[in-house]
Amino acid sequence: MTDQRLELEQLAEAGYEYGFTTDLDTDIAPPGLDEGTIRLISAKKNEPDWLLEWRLKALAAWQAMEEPDWAKLEIDPIDYQSISYWAAPKPKPQLESMDEVDPEIREMFDKLGIPLHEQKMLSNVAVDAIVDSVSVTTTFKETLAEAGVIFCSFSEAVNDHPDLVREHLGSVVPVRDNYFAALNSAVFSDGSFCYIPAGVRCPMELSTYFRINSQNTGQFERTLIVAEEGSHVSYLEGCTAPMRDENQLHAAVVELVAKDRAEIKYSTVQNWYPGDENGVGGIYNFVTKRGRAHTDAKISWTQVETGSAITWKYPSVILQGDRSVGEFYSVALSSKRQQADTGTKMVHIGADTTSTIISKGISAGRGQNTYRGLVKTMRSAENARNYTQCDSLLLGKDCGANTIPYIEVKNPTAQVEHEASTSTVGEDQLYYCRQRGMSEEDAMSMIVNGFCREVFDELPMEFAVEAQRLLSVSLEGSVG
Amino acid sequence: MTVGTPATAEAARAPVHAGSNVEAIVYPTRRDEAWRYAPHADLGRLTFGRPADSPGDAPLGIEGRAPVIEGLRIVVVDGRFDPLRSDLADLPEGLELLPLATAIEERPDDVAAHFAADPNEPDAFVSLNRLNGRDGAFVRVDEGCRLEQPIHLVDISTSRPDGPATCTGAVIHLARGASCSIVETHLGTGSGFGGSNLRSTITLAADASLTHVVLQDVPAEQIQLTRIEVHVAESSHFRARAFNLGASYGRLDYRVELIGEGAMADLAGLYAGNGDQTLDQQITVIHRVADCTSRQAFRGILDDRSTGVFNGAIEVSPGADGTDAEQSNDNLLLSTRAEVNTQPRLEILADEVACKHGATVGQLDDDALYYLRSRGVPADQARQLLIAGFAEQTVDEIEIDAVRAWVAERLGHGAVDADA
């Protein structure tokens, strides 16, 4: 108990422990966004003409669009011309091995707790680390190559596997999908690309680590995962950013393609800097994530969202093929002055498709937490099934919880169920724990972790531990 | 004064000049959550203006299509009180019941709130009702008066090709400790396009109790918009029973505010559509203060190409601790072309609350059908029995016999009950 107590105290004092900055020699573009910016990004990356065209098309689409305002979010106006759309650590000579990665970058990742070096030996996780906009290093390439799995930065993929990228880029999230997706399509700088050949079970869990390091930069990464017929992959994503007083924009796009009988499991632990108690600073996390599941395929999203000043994110599954399966497991925590408007969309097109949504929202401090979800069964979705459960926990007088589900059913054989509850931690629950010698904070932490159990159980082991720890840290000070 | 068809979406959003009352009226579009599934082109065809000076010419016996409720009755045809069809004889002590037009003349202070412009009201049709409504019913029940007989308010809209949509109003006030039942029946005649835009404002003082029933059964060519605004004071009890059955677009919009501790709102309803109907329920219950209770229980049965909409919200204001709120929406789809859009919302800004909601969409249970058929019940009748069973929960909650019989008859379940 004492040890645990000590740990909690340390955590409490730590505050946002990833708030350090690293002085990397950075190649940064002047702020502003116009055609010239796009051409600069494209030229910096030696991109083929078709990709430049694609970006320019996206820019034109974005310029014609209006910023969405339907979310229950209070967003300070974003000046898109004051953001720098390109920031990269200055290139170093070609590296022979992991050991040659810039020691400063390695040190930064050590602080983050993902020592690339050690992970190579100790754990079975391949990491693609992205600092600001550029993929710095990808570990475990060889082992993956043996299995035929391609896991590399997006830029590399454009160079080495242009046909694959061209075929799938924008196939799930079209350029004009929404304001932030269009912006991303125009300016995305890097990201991860992953390709699992038919019938292959990816031999290890793949992982990307995002970090915004430079000041005044946005991060616009793009992830594309293509799982061929009968393949299987589990993908992890983690995010942090340094503490800064101004808001930073993160507008990412993730596209998943699960071909027949393929399975993609995508897990996120998002811990961008949330800003301080007064709502100063923090990341605007406006992300479009969507997967298309073909016949008998399965796509599963798991997310733990504890960071960001504002989260606007709806990981979705288009259940295109018959018998395809979509899952969404989410824990979203808003404390301090954080705002989260998050949920999922399950679009049932194929027959006998099933989807499950489990969402746990926790509001503390002055946090505002909204679950917004759509379950849509099209006329063709014979015997579609959906089960949705949204629970909200309110900790404190000044926070809020909203549940806004949309259910649209056009097929009578569909069965759709939605349940939701909103409550607080009961005095009796706390009393019971206190009576058995637990401190109030330990008790609260345990109860909240229990509330989230269904979601944490879906996370891979290392992430589950991290998620629990994150939750305890984020709740410090807002309990009692 | 007349509002015509907006040519474009831009025009639809542009303010419409609204006569001497300078007030911007902006038509809703598909992007307004509360009007997401409404037929906007048809709504744009409705015209608005002051009603004629005398009631419309509805066929004799039309009231016969309303439930037969003994006692007091106010009938309004095309937005004007119709003395011949109404019955205001022998008012019991403690009750004031008069045409709204009379109340506007004689009791301006008591109806002022009903007509007062609300800058926070974004709804164009509510504003149009306020600007154009000149008649309807005025009900006031005195302190401690408990009425046994229900009061019947009947609104009839004859669809005249060039007439404006009717804008009838009801102003209902129950003083401290008063109690009564009010049935609002909405009917229409003719077979052309037309519409009515009705609005009731209800205030319940402390310890009052009102049972308020809405029976909407206008012809399938007409649009019917009903807005009911309720303020419930401490320890008062508002009980709503709504049957949204007719109209091409039948909209039932409740906005209930619980403003005194211990107030209670209990809303239940049934919508049953066929043909091309769209039946839209917009329910907002706002818990403004602590220790209030609310329940919303709405059920939908959708056949043919009909669409059901349920957009229900529980809003809990900061400080409204001890809130106990529940909401459920269950839907039965009977046809491959029928559609349901349900949106049960919770918006909670207090922490000591217990709020729950649930929604389901499904079809008739195959096992149950098989069970009935294996016992010799013909397929059609087995279907009817199961549908009646689904509706029964709502129908059974009506305490007025005549209304319960009318609903059962209207749903075509009377015969089944007799046989079973």
PDB file of N, CA, C and O in Angstrom, chain B residues 39 148 178 278 336 356 372 405:
ATOM      1  N   PRO B  39     -39.346  16.891 -44.036  1.00  0.00           N
ATOM      2  CA  PRO B  39     -39.455  17.122 -45.488  1.00  0.00           C
ATOM      3  C   PRO B  39     -39.414  18.625 -45.774  1.00  0.00           C
ATOM      4  O   PRO B  39     -40.442  19.292 -45.802  1.00  0.00           O
ATOM      5  N   GLU B 148     -62.867  16.349 -12.267  1.00  0.00           N
ATOM      6  CA  GLU B 148     -63.018  14.924 -12.570  1.00  0.00           C
ATOM      7  C   GLU B 148     -63.092  14.696 -14.081  1.00  0.00           C
ATOM      8  O   GLU B 148     -62.446  13.809 -14.618  1.00  0.00           O
ATOM      9  N   ALA B 178     -54.012  22.361  -8.051  1.00  0.00           N
ATOM     10  CA  ALA B 178     -55.105  22.018  -8.974  1.00  0.00           C
ATOM     11  C   ALA B 178     -54.761  20.733  -9.719  1.00  0.00           C
ATOM     12  O   ALA B 178     -53.598  20.355  -9.822  1.00  0.00           O
ATOM     13  N   THR B 278     -43.972  10.463 -42.353  1.00  0.00           N
ATOM     14  CA  THR B 278     -42.820  10.658 -41.469  1.00  0.00           C
ATOM     15  C   THR B 278     -43.362  11.165 -40.143  1.00  0.00           C
ATOM     16  O   THR B 278     -44.073  12.181 -40.101  1.00  0.00           O
ATOM     17  N   THR B 336     -39.838  -3.724 -45.369  1.00  0.00           N
ATOM     18  CA  THR B 336     -38.439  -3.587 -45.794  1.00  0.00           C
ATOM     19  C   THR B 336     -38.113  -2.157 -46.182  1.00  0.00           C
ATOM     20  O   THR B 336     -36.958  -1.796 -46.304  1.00  0.00           O
ATOM     21  N   LYS B 356     -30.465   7.357 -17.349  1.00  0.00           N
ATOM     22  CA  LYS B 356     -30.323   6.166 -18.175  1.00  0.00           C
ATOM     23  C   LYS B 356     -31.083   6.389 -19.458  1.00  0.00           C
ATOM     24  O   LYS B 356     -32.115   7.042 -19.455  1.00  0.00           O
ATOM     25  N   LEU B 372     -47.302 -18.691 -32.036  1.00  0.00           N
ATOM     26  CA  LEU B 372     -48.729 -18.426 -32.224  1.00  0.00           C
ATOM     27  C   LEU B 372     -49.296 -19.270 -33.366  1.00  0.00           C
ATOM     28  O   LEU B 372     -50.376 -19.854 -33.259  1.00  0.00           O
ATOM     29  N   ALA B 405     -60.210   3.512 -25.906  1.00  0.00           N
ATOM     30  CA  ALA B 405     -60.998   2.806 -26.923  1.00  0.00           C
ATOM     31  C   ALA B 405     -60.713   3.385 -28.313  1.00  0.00           C
ATOM     32  O   ALA B 405     -60.549   2.654 -29.291  1.00  0.00           O
TER      33      ALA B 405
END
